[in-house]
Amino acid sequence: MANLDASSSDVTFKPKPSLPPPPNTVGAVGWVRKNLFSSPLNAFLTLLSLYVIWVLVSNVFDWAILNAVWEAETRRECLDKVGLSGACWAGVSHWMKNFIYGRYPDTDVWRINLGFGTLILWMAPFWFPRVTGKIAIGASAILISPFLLGYLFAGGEKGLFLQLMISIAITSFIFSWLHVLVCLGTGNTLRNVIVSMTGFAAKPDSAQKYPVIGLFVALAVVVFALQAGWQLEEQNTNLWGGLFVTLVISGIGIAVSLPAGIVLALGRRSKMPIIRVFCVAFIELFRSVPLITVLFMAVTMVPLFLPEAINPVKIVQAIIAVCIFSSAYMAETVRGGLQAIPKGQYEAAQALGLSYWKMMTLIVMPQALKLMIPNIVGSFIGLLKDTTLVSIVGLYDLLLMLKAVSQNPQWNGIHTEPLFFGAMLYFVLCFIMSKYSQHLERTLGAGQVRK
């Protein structure tokens, strides 16, 4: 009789080593089988999608690259070479300057390049981790730089007020970069260096601001004296156009809409009836009409109600309309972010004895802005694309310049290539903004579940 008691035998259980998974279930092959060919329907849809992508990509590649004409003098020459089977990029290349700068004189294009280069340098400290005081630098770039950039773009005679603001703008730019260099070189701040060098370090904190203000004023006086005799030739805004106008309108709209939207959102949640009613009426009024209506009102109706001495140019009217419209939408974005903050945060701030503005600026708004980044950037991208509507009121923005090339006798009939180029340009700009918003979300610790 066999012994069925395992404990009495000398046989011990030895598990076999785990076998590797089947090769067709791991790696790229496994991913393809799981995501693209997991069922007959998925396999059919995958093959159909690949066929459509192949047809589109191959045809676009043939038209845009393989059969394209890169050098020609006229549209007729392009047609003689390849007919309609290839793109005529020679026309786009010939009009590239107009696409970027509009009808701005060639001899003064450097002013636009200098203006945008100055703005980029002004905002560059935001990408330097060791630099402090970024909010003050950003505020100076948004509030003061328009006076300097506006004069670079428009030129003309400078009144006393404009000379003063240009001097303050140049001085602020110099101060910002001195602060950046001090931060990067020593890890200290420009304010502390000035206070230490002037011997104010031992004095009360309230007195340490005076040497900084004194140095700023002295430098502003020197800049004022140097730029007083500097005058640029006036360039009519009718000559502005192309990507230059698009960036000016969208840039000012973005810079204005965010702070204005925050103020309107706070006003809508205010307990003061007059302020709340005004903000609600403003937001609902401009959210209830399309942007093109606001643009027409700003360009055609508003001048009728202004004194004759006040006659703003068309681009200024369009910028004001865009700012008002985008501020109303931004206010609702900000209000949504404020409502996402738990009530306990408000109560905790009030329990600490913080005033309303300290509670909003130190506790509530920083948390709300983190949550609002995707919606804010979405609004900015929408604003950039909506600026194409200004072409309807006669401004030669990028879209209108792209369409104008087809009316040139030399390139008569060329439509697809300029619009294709414009679409790629808008895609690049929007993609950069989108990627930067994702970078901000990762940096600020928000959006951890974004996919």
XYZ file of C-alpha atoms in Angstrom:
451
model
C 0.000 0.000 0.000
C 1.387 3.381 -1.009
C 2.259 5.951 1.651
C -0.039 8.990 1.049
C 1.374 11.093 3.884
C 3.527 13.726 2.135
C 5.096 14.885 5.393
C 6.624 11.462 5.845
C 8.332 11.406 2.426
C 11.612 13.001 1.431
C 10.059 14.794 -1.575
C 10.012 18.636 -1.213
C 8.106 21.059 -3.393
C 10.337 23.107 -5.653
C 8.423 25.663 -7.816
C 9.608 26.032 -11.348
C 11.080 29.393 -12.322
C 8.650 31.823 -13.935
C 8.663 31.691 -17.684
C 9.049 34.943 -19.663
C 5.852 36.306 -21.200
C 5.178 35.357 -24.793
C 7.207 37.570 -27.144
C 4.123 38.762 -28.974
C 2.603 40.260 -25.788
C 5.419 42.606 -24.709
C 7.326 45.459 -26.278
C 6.266 47.245 -29.425
C 4.600 44.126 -30.834
C 2.536 43.700 -27.707
C 1.518 47.362 -27.683
C 0.444 47.162 -31.341
C -1.600 44.013 -30.766
C -3.232 45.450 -27.639
C -4.022 48.948 -28.948
C -4.367 48.581 -32.727
C -5.316 44.989 -33.535
C -7.120 43.771 -30.419
C -10.262 42.836 -32.391
C -11.336 42.543 -36.038
C -13.114 45.913 -35.856
C -10.048 47.620 -34.381
C -7.843 46.006 -37.024
C -10.145 47.263 -39.783
C -10.197 50.804 -38.340
C -6.411 50.778 -37.930
C -5.815 49.734 -41.529
C -8.346 52.283 -42.778
C -6.703 55.057 -40.721
C -3.250 54.120 -41.972
C -4.492 54.215 -45.560
C -6.052 57.671 -45.086
C -2.905 58.993 -43.391
C -0.732 57.559 -46.146
C -2.842 59.142 -48.867
C -2.872 62.543 -47.157
C 0.813 62.612 -46.208
C 2.052 61.339 -49.553
C -0.066 63.807 -51.523
C 0.914 66.734 -49.279
C 4.571 65.720 -49.509
C 4.407 65.521 -53.296
C 2.636 68.880 -53.534
C 4.573 70.783 -50.866
C 8.067 69.331 -51.277
C 8.659 67.030 -54.215
C 6.922 68.962 -56.997
C 7.182 72.418 -55.446
C 8.715 75.381 -57.244
C 11.059 77.315 -54.984
C 12.408 79.890 -57.439
C 10.285 81.817 -59.912
C 9.451 85.378 -60.786
C 5.728 85.027 -61.457
C 2.829 82.684 -60.839
C 2.730 81.979 -64.574
C 6.296 80.657 -64.422
C 5.302 78.239 -61.642
C 2.340 76.974 -63.661
C 4.522 76.444 -66.714
C 6.920 74.285 -64.713
C 4.630 72.009 -62.696
C 1.080 73.151 -63.297
C -1.129 72.590 -60.272
C 0.701 69.463 -59.121
C 3.216 71.426 -57.035
C 3.237 74.375 -54.672
C 4.559 77.733 -55.804
C 6.617 78.668 -52.733
C 8.402 81.329 -54.756
C 5.354 83.564 -54.278
C 5.391 83.029 -50.505
C 9.107 83.731 -50.392
C 8.637 86.876 -52.474
C 5.962 88.181 -50.071
C 7.581 86.986 -46.835
C 8.558 90.491 -45.752
C 4.951 91.657 -46.213
C 3.641 88.663 -44.275
C 5.845 89.600 -41.318
C 5.891 93.410 -41.382
C 3.012 94.425 -43.643
C 3.757 97.576 -45.635
C 6.224 98.931 -43.101
C 9.168 100.637 -44.891
C 12.162 98.385 -45.395
C 14.532 100.993 -43.973
C 12.679 101.062 -40.631
C 12.032 97.351 -40.135
C 14.840 97.367 -37.563
C 12.542 99.311 -35.244
C 10.079 96.407 -35.110
C 12.884 93.905 -34.574
C 14.393 96.081 -31.839
C 11.014 96.481 -30.125
C 10.199 92.778 -30.004
C 13.809 91.924 -29.116
C 13.639 94.362 -26.192
C 10.381 92.815 -24.996
C 11.840 89.294 -25.175
C 14.898 90.386 -23.198
C 12.620 92.123 -20.685
C 10.666 88.916 -20.087
C 13.707 86.587 -20.265
C 14.398 86.665 -16.459
C 11.274 84.509 -15.996
C 13.317 81.580 -17.316
C 16.222 82.134 -14.871
C 15.577 80.160 -11.652
C 18.036 82.166 -9.532
C 16.453 85.531 -10.302
C 14.133 86.998 -7.668
C 11.543 89.750 -8.002
C 10.071 88.318 -11.193
C 6.641 89.777 -10.476
C 8.078 93.316 -10.384
C 10.012 92.678 -13.616
C 6.912 91.305 -15.329
C 4.776 94.193 -14.096
C 7.268 96.736 -15.440
C 7.338 94.921 -18.783
C 3.555 94.925 -19.059
C 2.820 98.414 -17.735
C 5.786 100.502 -18.885
C 7.273 98.817 -21.952
C 4.271 99.734 -24.219
C 5.365 103.388 -24.133
C 8.846 102.542 -25.423
C 7.677 99.922 -27.919
C 4.820 102.117 -29.131
C 7.200 104.946 -29.910
C 9.626 102.601 -31.654
C 6.811 101.351 -33.877
C 5.012 104.650 -34.520
C 7.723 107.301 -34.134
C 6.881 110.990 -34.542
C 7.181 113.898 -32.156
C 7.460 113.197 -28.443
C 5.564 115.277 -25.919
C 6.845 115.804 -22.409
C 4.716 112.986 -21.008
C 5.892 110.491 -23.636
C 9.519 111.500 -23.125
C 9.097 110.957 -19.395
C 7.507 107.528 -19.847
C 10.127 106.446 -22.395
C 12.862 107.459 -19.943
C 11.191 105.490 -17.152
C 10.818 102.481 -19.473
C 14.491 102.497 -20.488
C 15.566 102.967 -16.872
C 13.310 100.112 -15.724
C 14.793 97.861 -18.410
C 18.347 98.722 -17.287
C 17.435 98.217 -13.621
C 15.821 94.861 -14.385
C 18.895 93.530 -16.115
C 21.258 94.939 -13.470
C 19.174 93.025 -10.949
C 19.351 89.876 -13.100
C 23.143 90.101 -13.424
C 23.550 90.654 -9.674
C 21.294 87.670 -8.915
C 23.122 85.395 -11.333
C 26.590 86.577 -10.303
C 26.327 86.902 -6.535
C 23.011 85.344 -5.525
C 22.090 88.670 -3.898
C 19.579 91.299 -5.033
C 20.290 94.676 -6.609
C 18.449 96.396 -3.765
C 20.677 94.804 -1.122
C 23.825 95.668 -3.063
C 22.784 99.314 -3.405
C 21.825 99.509 0.276
C 25.129 97.951 1.303
C 27.239 100.199 -0.940
C 25.511 103.383 0.229
C 25.850 102.535 3.934
C 22.104 102.260 4.570
C 22.326 98.623 5.714
C 22.367 99.593 9.407
C 19.360 101.884 9.090
C 15.702 100.857 9.514
C 14.047 98.945 6.702
C 11.755 101.864 5.950
C 14.781 104.045 5.134
C 16.583 101.509 2.925
C 14.374 102.222 -0.064
C 15.644 105.786 -0.461
C 19.058 105.011 -2.029
C 17.349 102.652 -4.516
C 14.792 105.297 -5.461
C 17.515 107.948 -5.638
C 19.648 105.855 -8.001
C 16.613 105.088 -10.169
C 15.685 108.769 -10.414
C 19.284 109.799 -11.167
C 19.535 107.200 -13.928
C 16.136 108.267 -15.304
C 17.324 111.883 -15.462
C 20.427 110.836 -17.406
C 18.318 108.739 -19.793
C 15.855 111.613 -20.206
C 18.688 113.979 -21.149
C 20.157 111.486 -23.624
C 16.916 110.585 -25.404
C 15.461 114.118 -25.478
C 17.038 114.816 -28.861
C 16.228 111.385 -30.227
C 13.341 111.342 -32.667
C 12.189 108.693 -35.108
C 10.374 109.252 -38.361
C 6.633 108.855 -37.975
C 5.142 105.730 -39.564
C 1.410 105.754 -40.176
C -0.423 102.823 -38.630
C -1.974 102.123 -42.043
C 1.454 100.758 -42.988
C 1.405 98.243 -40.123
C 0.403 94.745 -41.066
C 1.135 91.049 -41.202
C 2.358 89.042 -38.252
C 3.519 92.294 -36.656
C -0.066 93.547 -36.240
C -1.287 90.129 -35.128
C 1.320 89.973 -32.354
C 0.694 93.577 -31.289
C -3.076 93.104 -30.968
C -2.919 89.667 -29.368
C -0.005 90.617 -27.096
C -1.741 93.703 -25.724
C -4.995 91.765 -25.451
C -3.289 89.020 -23.440
C -1.426 91.495 -21.214
C -4.593 93.461 -20.450
C -7.203 90.718 -20.284
C -5.659 88.751 -17.393
C -5.404 91.578 -14.812
C -8.704 93.069 -16.028
C -10.364 89.661 -15.792
C -9.096 89.219 -12.219
C -10.497 92.622 -11.224
C -13.846 91.887 -12.890
C -14.069 88.443 -11.273
C -13.355 89.891 -7.835
C -15.880 92.639 -8.512
C -18.523 90.102 -9.489
C -18.011 88.290 -6.178
C -17.913 91.569 -4.227
C -20.427 92.247 -1.462
C -20.755 95.891 -2.578
C -23.887 96.047 -4.759
C -22.813 98.838 -7.135
C -19.480 97.210 -7.975
C -21.084 93.763 -8.296
C -23.869 95.018 -10.592
C -21.413 96.949 -12.771
C -19.098 93.932 -13.165
C -21.974 91.550 -13.864
C -23.443 93.934 -16.460
C -20.035 94.395 -18.138
C -19.309 90.687 -18.304
C -22.749 89.619 -19.490
C -22.998 92.432 -22.046
C -19.735 91.666 -23.823
C -20.116 87.896 -23.496
C -23.487 88.112 -25.190
C -22.279 89.647 -28.453
C -19.757 88.268 -30.946
C -16.313 89.808 -31.250
C -16.972 91.066 -34.756
C -19.883 93.145 -33.418
C -17.672 94.678 -30.748
C -15.056 95.454 -33.409
C -17.600 97.180 -35.663
C -18.951 99.172 -32.717
C -15.445 100.270 -31.741
C -14.434 101.251 -35.273
C -17.650 102.825 -36.610
C -19.906 103.851 -33.710
C -17.589 104.903 -30.877
C -15.890 107.733 -32.866
C -19.335 109.307 -33.371
C -19.680 109.814 -29.612
C -16.179 111.166 -29.011
C -15.123 114.828 -29.255
C -13.570 115.841 -32.558
C -10.221 116.386 -30.864
C -10.145 112.714 -29.892
C -9.740 110.623 -33.009
C -7.966 107.358 -32.211
C -6.526 105.398 -35.104
C -8.260 102.246 -36.230
C -5.744 99.825 -34.738
C -6.125 101.442 -31.302
C -9.902 101.065 -31.547
C -9.510 97.422 -32.512
C -7.097 96.797 -29.616
C -9.539 98.361 -27.142
C -12.362 96.189 -28.494
C -10.264 93.020 -28.253
C -9.173 93.870 -24.713
C -12.750 94.499 -23.554
C -14.068 91.328 -25.166
C -11.276 89.070 -23.892
C -11.473 90.597 -20.384
C -15.129 89.572 -20.086
C -14.310 85.956 -20.955
C -11.211 85.938 -18.747
C -13.306 87.160 -15.810
C -15.445 84.034 -15.988
C -12.335 81.846 -16.195
C -10.946 83.505 -13.074
C -14.296 83.249 -11.276
C -14.348 79.517 -11.969
C -10.877 79.191 -10.433
C -11.898 81.180 -7.362
C -14.930 78.976 -6.815
C -12.691 75.890 -6.879
C -10.862 77.042 -3.743
C -12.368 75.418 -0.614
C -14.211 77.693 1.763
C -11.839 76.632 4.528
C -9.009 78.538 2.847
C -10.995 81.777 3.123
C -11.940 81.056 6.729
C -8.362 80.164 7.667
C -7.053 83.402 6.169
C -9.710 85.418 7.990
C -8.884 83.580 11.238
C -5.280 84.742 10.846
C -6.517 88.319 10.721
C -5.571 88.940 7.101
C -7.308 91.752 5.281
C -9.332 91.075 2.137
C -6.538 92.013 -0.259
C -3.877 90.083 1.666
C -6.171 87.066 1.781
C -6.721 87.227 -1.976
C -3.115 87.957 -2.989
C -1.336 85.656 -0.517
C -3.748 82.751 -0.011
C -6.565 82.466 -2.542
C -5.304 83.833 -5.848
C -2.012 81.851 -6.012
C -3.951 78.592 -5.565
C -6.664 79.633 -7.994
C -4.203 80.683 -10.700
C -2.561 77.245 -10.607
C -5.926 75.639 -11.274
C -6.746 78.135 -14.018
C -3.604 77.705 -16.124
C -5.154 75.373 -18.753
C -8.233 77.570 -19.175
C -6.206 80.782 -19.212
C -3.841 79.489 -21.883
C -6.841 78.186 -23.826
C -8.303 81.693 -23.759
C -4.978 83.159 -24.882
C -4.776 80.744 -27.804
C -8.346 81.565 -28.758
C -7.538 85.278 -28.576
C -4.522 84.846 -30.858
C -6.687 83.148 -33.475
C -9.591 85.580 -33.041
C -7.357 88.487 -34.045
C -7.905 87.387 -37.648
C -11.318 89.072 -37.361
C -9.676 92.503 -37.401
C -9.135 91.980 -41.121
C -12.884 92.467 -41.545
C -12.615 96.059 -40.277
C -9.794 96.812 -42.701
C -6.639 96.070 -40.720
C -3.975 94.241 -42.684
C -3.224 91.532 -40.172
C -1.546 88.253 -41.115
C -4.679 86.748 -42.663
C -5.420 89.757 -44.870
C -1.800 89.945 -45.997
C -1.946 86.248 -46.899
C -5.009 86.921 -49.033
C -3.565 90.102 -50.552
C -0.820 88.233 -52.380
C -3.383 86.672 -54.710
C -4.429 90.138 -55.900
C -0.910 91.063 -56.941
C -0.635 90.950 -60.768
C 2.677 89.121 -60.500
C 1.205 86.376 -58.323
C -2.420 86.547 -59.375
C -4.340 83.419 -58.424
C -2.039 82.066 -55.739
C -4.269 81.191 -52.766
C -3.380 77.820 -51.297
C 0.303 78.344 -50.592
C -0.043 81.558 -48.505
C -2.933 80.128 -46.491
C -1.013 76.865 -45.942
C 1.956 78.896 -44.716
C -0.305 80.927 -42.414
C -1.891 77.782 -40.982
C 1.547 76.340 -40.183
C 2.596 79.630 -38.569
C -0.513 79.752 -36.367
C 0.011 76.093 -35.444
C 3.587 76.768 -34.325
C 2.574 79.781 -32.225
C -0.332 77.953 -30.566
C 1.749 74.813 -30.012
C 4.464 76.845 -28.272
C 1.873 78.444 -25.986
C 0.360 75.051 -25.212
C 3.714 73.454 -24.381
C 4.654 76.402 -22.180
C 1.391 76.058 -20.257
C 2.235 72.391 -19.613
C 5.666 73.470 -18.412
C 4.027 75.959 -16.032
C 1.688 73.266 -14.714
C 4.603 70.953 -13.970
C 6.625 73.777 -12.425
C 3.849 75.004 -10.175
C 2.779 71.498 -9.226
C -0.656 71.735 -10.754
C -2.238 69.573 -13.381
C -0.644 66.383 -12.117
C -3.372 64.282 -13.674
C -3.226 65.971 -17.042
C -2.973 63.615 -19.937
